[in-house]
PDB file of C-alpha atoms in Angstrom:
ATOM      1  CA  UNK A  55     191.640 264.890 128.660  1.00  0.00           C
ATOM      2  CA  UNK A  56     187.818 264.259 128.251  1.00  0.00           C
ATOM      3  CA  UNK A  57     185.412 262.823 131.638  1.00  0.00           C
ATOM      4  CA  UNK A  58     185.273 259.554 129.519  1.00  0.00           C
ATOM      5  CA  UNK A  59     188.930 259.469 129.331  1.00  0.00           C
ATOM      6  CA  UNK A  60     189.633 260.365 132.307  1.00  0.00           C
ATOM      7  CA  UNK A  61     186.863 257.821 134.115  1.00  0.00           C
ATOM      8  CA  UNK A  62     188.832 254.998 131.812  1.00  0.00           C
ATOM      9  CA  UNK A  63     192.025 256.034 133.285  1.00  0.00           C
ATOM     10  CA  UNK A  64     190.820 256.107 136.554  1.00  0.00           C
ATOM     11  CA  UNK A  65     188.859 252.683 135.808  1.00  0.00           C
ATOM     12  CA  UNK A  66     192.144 250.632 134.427  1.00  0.00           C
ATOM     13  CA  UNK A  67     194.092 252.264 137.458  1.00  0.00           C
ATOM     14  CA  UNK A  68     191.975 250.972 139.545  1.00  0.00           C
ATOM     15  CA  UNK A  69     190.862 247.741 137.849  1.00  0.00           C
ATOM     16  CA  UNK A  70     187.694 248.798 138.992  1.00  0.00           C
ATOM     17  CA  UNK A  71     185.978 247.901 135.403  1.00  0.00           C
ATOM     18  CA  UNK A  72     182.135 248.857 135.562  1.00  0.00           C
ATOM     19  CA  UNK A  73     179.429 248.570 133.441  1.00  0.00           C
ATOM     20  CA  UNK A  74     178.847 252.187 132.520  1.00  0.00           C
ATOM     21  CA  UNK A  75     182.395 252.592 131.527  1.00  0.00           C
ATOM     22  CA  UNK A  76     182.575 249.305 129.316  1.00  0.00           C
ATOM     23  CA  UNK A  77     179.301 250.965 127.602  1.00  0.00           C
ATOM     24  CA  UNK A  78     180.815 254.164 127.410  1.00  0.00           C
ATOM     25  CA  UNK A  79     183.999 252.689 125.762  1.00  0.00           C
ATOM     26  CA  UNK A  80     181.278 250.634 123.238  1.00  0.00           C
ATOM     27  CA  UNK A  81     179.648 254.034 122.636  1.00  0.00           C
ATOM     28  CA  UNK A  82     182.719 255.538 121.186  1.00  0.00           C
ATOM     29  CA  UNK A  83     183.398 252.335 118.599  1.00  0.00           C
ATOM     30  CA  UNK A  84     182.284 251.816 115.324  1.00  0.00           C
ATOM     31  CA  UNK A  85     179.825 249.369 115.623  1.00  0.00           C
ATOM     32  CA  UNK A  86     177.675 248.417 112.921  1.00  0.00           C
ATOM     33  CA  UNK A  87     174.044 248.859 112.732  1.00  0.00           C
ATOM     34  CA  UNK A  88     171.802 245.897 113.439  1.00  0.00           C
ATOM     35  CA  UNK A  89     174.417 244.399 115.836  1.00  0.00           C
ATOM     36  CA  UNK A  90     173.635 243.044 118.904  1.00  0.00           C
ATOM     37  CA  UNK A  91     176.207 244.265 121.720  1.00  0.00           C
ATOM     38  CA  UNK A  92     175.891 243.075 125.234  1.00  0.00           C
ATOM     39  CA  UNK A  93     178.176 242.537 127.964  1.00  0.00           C
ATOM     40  CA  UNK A  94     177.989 239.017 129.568  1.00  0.00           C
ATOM     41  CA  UNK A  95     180.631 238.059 132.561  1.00  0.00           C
ATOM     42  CA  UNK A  96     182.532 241.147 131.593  1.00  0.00           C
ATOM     43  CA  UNK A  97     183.420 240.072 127.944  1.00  0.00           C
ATOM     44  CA  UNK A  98     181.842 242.481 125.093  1.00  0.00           C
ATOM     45  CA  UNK A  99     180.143 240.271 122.572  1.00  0.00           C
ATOM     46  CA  UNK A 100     178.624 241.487 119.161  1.00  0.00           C
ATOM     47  CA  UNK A 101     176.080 239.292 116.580  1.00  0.00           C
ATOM     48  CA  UNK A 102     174.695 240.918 113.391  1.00  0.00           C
ATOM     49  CA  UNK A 103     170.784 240.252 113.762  1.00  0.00           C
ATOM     50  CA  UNK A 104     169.496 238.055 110.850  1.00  0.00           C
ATOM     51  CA  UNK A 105     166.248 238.579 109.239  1.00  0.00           C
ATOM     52  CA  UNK A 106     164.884 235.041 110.664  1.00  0.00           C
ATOM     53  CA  UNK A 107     166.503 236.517 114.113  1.00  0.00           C
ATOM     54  CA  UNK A 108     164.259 239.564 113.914  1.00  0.00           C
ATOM     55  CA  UNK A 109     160.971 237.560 112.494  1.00  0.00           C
ATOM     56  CA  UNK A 110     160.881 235.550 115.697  1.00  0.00           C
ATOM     57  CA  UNK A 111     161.633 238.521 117.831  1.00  0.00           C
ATOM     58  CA  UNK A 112     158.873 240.706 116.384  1.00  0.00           C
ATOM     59  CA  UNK A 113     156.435 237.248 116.659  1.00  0.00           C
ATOM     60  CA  UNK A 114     157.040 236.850 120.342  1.00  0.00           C
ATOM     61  CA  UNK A 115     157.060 240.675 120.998  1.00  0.00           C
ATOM     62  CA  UNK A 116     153.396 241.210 118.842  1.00  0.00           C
ATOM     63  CA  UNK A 117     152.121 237.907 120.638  1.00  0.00           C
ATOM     64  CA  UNK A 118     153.212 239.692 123.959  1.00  0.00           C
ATOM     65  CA  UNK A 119     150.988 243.159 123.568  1.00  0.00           C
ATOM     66  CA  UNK A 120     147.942 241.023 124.129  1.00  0.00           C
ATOM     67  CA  UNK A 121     149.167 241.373 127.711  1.00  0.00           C
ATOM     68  CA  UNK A 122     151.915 244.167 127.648  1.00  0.00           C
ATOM     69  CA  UNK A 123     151.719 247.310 126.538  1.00  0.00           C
ATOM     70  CA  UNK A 124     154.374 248.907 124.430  1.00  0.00           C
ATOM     71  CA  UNK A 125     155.790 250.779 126.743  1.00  0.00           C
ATOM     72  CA  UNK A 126     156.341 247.800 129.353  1.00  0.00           C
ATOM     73  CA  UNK A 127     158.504 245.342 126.164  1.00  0.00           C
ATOM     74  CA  UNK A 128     161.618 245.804 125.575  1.00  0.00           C
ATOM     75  CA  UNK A 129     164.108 244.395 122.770  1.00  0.00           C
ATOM     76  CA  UNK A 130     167.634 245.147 122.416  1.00  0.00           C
ATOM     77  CA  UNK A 131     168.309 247.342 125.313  1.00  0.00           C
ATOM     78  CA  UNK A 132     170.628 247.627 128.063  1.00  0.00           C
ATOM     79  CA  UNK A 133     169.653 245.839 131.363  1.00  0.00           C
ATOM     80  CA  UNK A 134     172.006 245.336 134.020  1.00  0.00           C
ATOM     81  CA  UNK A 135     171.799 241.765 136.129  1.00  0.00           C
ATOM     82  CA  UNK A 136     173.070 240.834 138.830  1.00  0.00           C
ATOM     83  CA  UNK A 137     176.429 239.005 138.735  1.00  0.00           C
ATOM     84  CA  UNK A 138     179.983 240.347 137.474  1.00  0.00           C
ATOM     85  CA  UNK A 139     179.609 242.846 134.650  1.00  0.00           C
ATOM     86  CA  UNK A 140     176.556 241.636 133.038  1.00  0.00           C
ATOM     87  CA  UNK A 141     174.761 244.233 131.069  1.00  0.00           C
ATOM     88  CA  UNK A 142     172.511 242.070 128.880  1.00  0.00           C
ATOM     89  CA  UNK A 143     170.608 243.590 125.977  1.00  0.00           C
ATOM     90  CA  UNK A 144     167.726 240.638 125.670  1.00  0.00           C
ATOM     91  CA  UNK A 145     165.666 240.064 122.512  1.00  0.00           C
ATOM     92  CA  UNK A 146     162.540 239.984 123.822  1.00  0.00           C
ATOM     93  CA  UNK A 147     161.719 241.150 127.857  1.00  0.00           C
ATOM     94  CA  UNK A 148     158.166 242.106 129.189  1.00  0.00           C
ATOM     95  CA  UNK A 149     158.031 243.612 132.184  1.00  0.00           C
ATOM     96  CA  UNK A 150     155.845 243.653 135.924  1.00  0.00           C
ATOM     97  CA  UNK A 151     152.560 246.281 135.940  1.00  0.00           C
ATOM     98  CA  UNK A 152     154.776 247.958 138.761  1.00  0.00           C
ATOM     99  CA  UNK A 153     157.896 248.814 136.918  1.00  0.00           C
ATOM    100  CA  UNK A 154     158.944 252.068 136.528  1.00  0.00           C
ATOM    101  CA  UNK A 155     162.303 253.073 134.946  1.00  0.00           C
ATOM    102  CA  UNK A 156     165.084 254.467 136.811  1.00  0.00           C
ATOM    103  CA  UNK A 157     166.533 258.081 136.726  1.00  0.00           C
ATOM    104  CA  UNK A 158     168.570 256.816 133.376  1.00  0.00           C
ATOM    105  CA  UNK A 159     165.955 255.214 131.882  1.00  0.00           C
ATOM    106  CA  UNK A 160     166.531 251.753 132.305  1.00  0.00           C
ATOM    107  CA  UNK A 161     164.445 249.067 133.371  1.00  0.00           C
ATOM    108  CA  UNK A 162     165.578 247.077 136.467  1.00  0.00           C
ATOM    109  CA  UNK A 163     165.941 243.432 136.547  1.00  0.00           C
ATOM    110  CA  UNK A 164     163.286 242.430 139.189  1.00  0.00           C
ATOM    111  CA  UNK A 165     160.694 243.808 137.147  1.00  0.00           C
ATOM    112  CA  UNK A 166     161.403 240.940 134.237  1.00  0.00           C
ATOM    113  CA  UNK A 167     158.466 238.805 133.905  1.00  0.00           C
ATOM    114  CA  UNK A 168     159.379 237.131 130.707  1.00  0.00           C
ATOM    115  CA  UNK A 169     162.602 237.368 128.618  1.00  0.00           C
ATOM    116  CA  UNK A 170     163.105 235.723 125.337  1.00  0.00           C
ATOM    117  CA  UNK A 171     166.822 234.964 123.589  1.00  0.00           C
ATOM    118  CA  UNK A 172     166.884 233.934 120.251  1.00  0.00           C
ATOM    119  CA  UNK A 173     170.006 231.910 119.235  1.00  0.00           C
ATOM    120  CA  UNK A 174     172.722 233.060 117.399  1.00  0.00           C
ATOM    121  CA  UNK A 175     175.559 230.792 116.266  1.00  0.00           C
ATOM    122  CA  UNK A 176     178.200 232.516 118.235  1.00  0.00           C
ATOM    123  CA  UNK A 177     176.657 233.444 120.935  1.00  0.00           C
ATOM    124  CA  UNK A 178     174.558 230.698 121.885  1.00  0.00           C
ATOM    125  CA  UNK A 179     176.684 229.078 124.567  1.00  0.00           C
ATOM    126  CA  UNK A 180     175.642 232.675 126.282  1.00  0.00           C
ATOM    127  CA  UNK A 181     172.088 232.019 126.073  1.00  0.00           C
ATOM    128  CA  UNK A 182     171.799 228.315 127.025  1.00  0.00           C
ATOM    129  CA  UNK A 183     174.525 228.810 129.743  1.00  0.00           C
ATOM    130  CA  UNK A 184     175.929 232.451 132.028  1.00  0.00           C
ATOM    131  CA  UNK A 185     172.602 234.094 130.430  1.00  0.00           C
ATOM    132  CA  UNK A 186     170.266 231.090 131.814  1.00  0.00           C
ATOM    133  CA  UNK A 187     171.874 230.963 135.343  1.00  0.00           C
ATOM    134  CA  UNK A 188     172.259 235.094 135.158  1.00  0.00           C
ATOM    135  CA  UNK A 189     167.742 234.953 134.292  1.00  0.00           C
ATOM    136  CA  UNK A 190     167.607 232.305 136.888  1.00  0.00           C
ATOM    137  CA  UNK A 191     169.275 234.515 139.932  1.00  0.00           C
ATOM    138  CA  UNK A 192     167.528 237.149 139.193  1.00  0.00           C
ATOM    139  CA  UNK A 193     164.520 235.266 139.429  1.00  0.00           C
ATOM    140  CA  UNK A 194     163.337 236.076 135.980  1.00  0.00           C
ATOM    141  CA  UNK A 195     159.796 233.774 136.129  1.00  0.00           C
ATOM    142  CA  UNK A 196     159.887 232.951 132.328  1.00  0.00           C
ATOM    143  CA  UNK A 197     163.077 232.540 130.010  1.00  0.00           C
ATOM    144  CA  UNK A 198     162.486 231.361 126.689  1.00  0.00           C
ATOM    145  CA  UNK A 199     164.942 230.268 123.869  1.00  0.00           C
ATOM    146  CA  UNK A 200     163.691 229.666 120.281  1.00  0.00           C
ATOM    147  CA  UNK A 201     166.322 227.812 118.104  1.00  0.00           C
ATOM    148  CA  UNK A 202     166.038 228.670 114.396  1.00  0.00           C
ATOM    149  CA  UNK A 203     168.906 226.137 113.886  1.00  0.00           C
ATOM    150  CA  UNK A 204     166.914 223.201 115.143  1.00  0.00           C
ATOM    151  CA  UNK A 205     163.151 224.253 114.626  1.00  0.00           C
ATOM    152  CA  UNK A 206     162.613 224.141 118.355  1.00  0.00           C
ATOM    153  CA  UNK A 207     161.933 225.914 121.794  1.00  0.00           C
ATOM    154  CA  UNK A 208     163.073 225.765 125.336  1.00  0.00           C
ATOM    155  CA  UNK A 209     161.194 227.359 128.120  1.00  0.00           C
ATOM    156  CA  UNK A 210     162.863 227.940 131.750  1.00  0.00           C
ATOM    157  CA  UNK A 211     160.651 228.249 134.598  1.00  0.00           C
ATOM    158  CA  UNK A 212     160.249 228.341 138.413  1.00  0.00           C
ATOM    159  CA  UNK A 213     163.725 229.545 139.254  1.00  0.00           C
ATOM    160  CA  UNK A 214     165.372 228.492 142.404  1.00  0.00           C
ATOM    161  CA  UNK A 215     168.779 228.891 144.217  1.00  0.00           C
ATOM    162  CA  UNK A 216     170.251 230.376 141.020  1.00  0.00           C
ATOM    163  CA  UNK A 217     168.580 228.069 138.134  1.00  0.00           C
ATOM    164  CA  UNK A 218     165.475 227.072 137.045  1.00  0.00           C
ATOM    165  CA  UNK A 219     163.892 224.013 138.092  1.00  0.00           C
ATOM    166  CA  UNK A 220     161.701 223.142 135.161  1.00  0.00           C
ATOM    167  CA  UNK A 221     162.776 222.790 131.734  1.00  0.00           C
ATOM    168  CA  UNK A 222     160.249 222.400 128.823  1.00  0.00           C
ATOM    169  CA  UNK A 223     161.524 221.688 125.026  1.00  0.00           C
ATOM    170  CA  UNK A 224     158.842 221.491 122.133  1.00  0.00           C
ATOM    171  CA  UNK A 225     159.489 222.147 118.298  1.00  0.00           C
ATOM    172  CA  UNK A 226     158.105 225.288 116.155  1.00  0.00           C
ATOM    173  CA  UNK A 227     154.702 225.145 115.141  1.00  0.00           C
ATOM    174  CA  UNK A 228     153.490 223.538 119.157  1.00  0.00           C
ATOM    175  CA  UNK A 229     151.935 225.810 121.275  1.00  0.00           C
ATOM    176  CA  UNK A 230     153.536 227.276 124.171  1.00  0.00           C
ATOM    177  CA  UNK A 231     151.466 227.455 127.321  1.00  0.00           C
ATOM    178  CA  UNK A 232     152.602 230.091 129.798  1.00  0.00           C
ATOM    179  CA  UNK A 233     149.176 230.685 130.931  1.00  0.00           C
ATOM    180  CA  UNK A 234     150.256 229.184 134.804  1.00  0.00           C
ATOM    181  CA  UNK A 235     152.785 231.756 134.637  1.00  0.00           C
ATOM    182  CA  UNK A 236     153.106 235.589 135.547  1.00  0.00           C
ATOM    183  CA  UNK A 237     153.016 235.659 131.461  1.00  0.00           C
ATOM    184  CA  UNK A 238     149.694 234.312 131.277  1.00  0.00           C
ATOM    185  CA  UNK A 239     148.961 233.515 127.768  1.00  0.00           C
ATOM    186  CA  UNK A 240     149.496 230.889 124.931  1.00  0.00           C
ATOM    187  CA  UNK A 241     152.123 232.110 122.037  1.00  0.00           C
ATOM    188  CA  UNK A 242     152.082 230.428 119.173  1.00  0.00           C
ATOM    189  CA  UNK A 243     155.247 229.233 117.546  1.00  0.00           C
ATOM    190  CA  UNK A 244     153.936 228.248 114.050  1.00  0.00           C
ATOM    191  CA  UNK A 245     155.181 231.153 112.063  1.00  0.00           C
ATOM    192  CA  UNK A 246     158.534 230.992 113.954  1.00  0.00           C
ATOM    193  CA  UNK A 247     160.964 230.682 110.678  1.00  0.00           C
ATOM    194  CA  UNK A 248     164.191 228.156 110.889  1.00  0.00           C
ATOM    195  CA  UNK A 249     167.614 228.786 109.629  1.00  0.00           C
TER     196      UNK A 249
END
């Protein structure tokens, strides 16, 4: 028997189900390239990026090295929040000056400054729903959602008691003013793409 079979073993014996077990399981499976996997409430979920996905992903992430430097975005990788089993692999997240990554090289969650989801149509209840409140306890400052679907945005701020307390909606091609956040700066949603 291999470590990962054995810690599986051990895990369903136990029903002690974590995160780096579900991952390791993931690791093992055929999954496709340029699919999205991410654990949310401890269900596995998997999206196929689209090409308009990736175009607003790589807009948001460009528009975010004015500020960030490479090395402090992130797009598609693992980071654990707080809650049951959520290992969320965000679109778009920019991280604090002061983060550093731990001994595995992930980022932690209270160094999130700004993280961006953009909709897919399976997943979507995720984003605008466990995802939002997940952001919100963790006290991400800035959680944005573009909507290729319907041509618009939705920005989350000031989070409080496990959601946010401000809401903002505006279509593609408005300006979206984050400069009273930690984000400070304008992006630009006018070559955002719709589905």
């Amino acid at each position: 028997m291999t470590v990962l079979e054995d810690r599986i073993t051990m895990a369903e014996e136990s029903d002690e189900l974590t995160l780096d077990v579900m991952f390791e399981w993931l690791e093992k499976m055929p999954v496709p390239e340029g699919t999205k996997v991410e654990i949310v409430g401890g269900n596995i979920f998997m999206s196929p990026q689209r090409h308009t996905h990736w175009q607003i992903i790589f807009d948001i992430a460009r528009q975010l090295s004015a500020k960030y430097p490479a090395k402090r975005l992130a797009s598609d990788v693992r980071i654990d929040f707080p809650g049951r089993l959520n290992g969320f692999a965000c679109d778009v997240a920019a991280m604090a000056d002061r983060s550093v990554q731990d001994a595995k090289g992930r980022w932690h969650y209270r160094d999130i400054e700004f993280v961006a989801e953009v909709i897919s149509e399976n997943t979507a209840a995720n984003d605008y729903g466990p995802k939002k409140l997940t952001y919100a306890l963790a006290e991400v400052p800035v959680y944005l959602i573009a909507d290729p679907y319907e041509g618009e945005c939705r920005v989350y701020t000031h989070p409080m008691n496990g959601d946010y307390t401000t809401e903002t909606k505006l279509p593609f091609g408005e300006d979206l003013d984050l400069a009273d956040t930690p984000v400070g700066l304008v992006l630009r949603t006018g070559e955002f793409p719709r589905d």
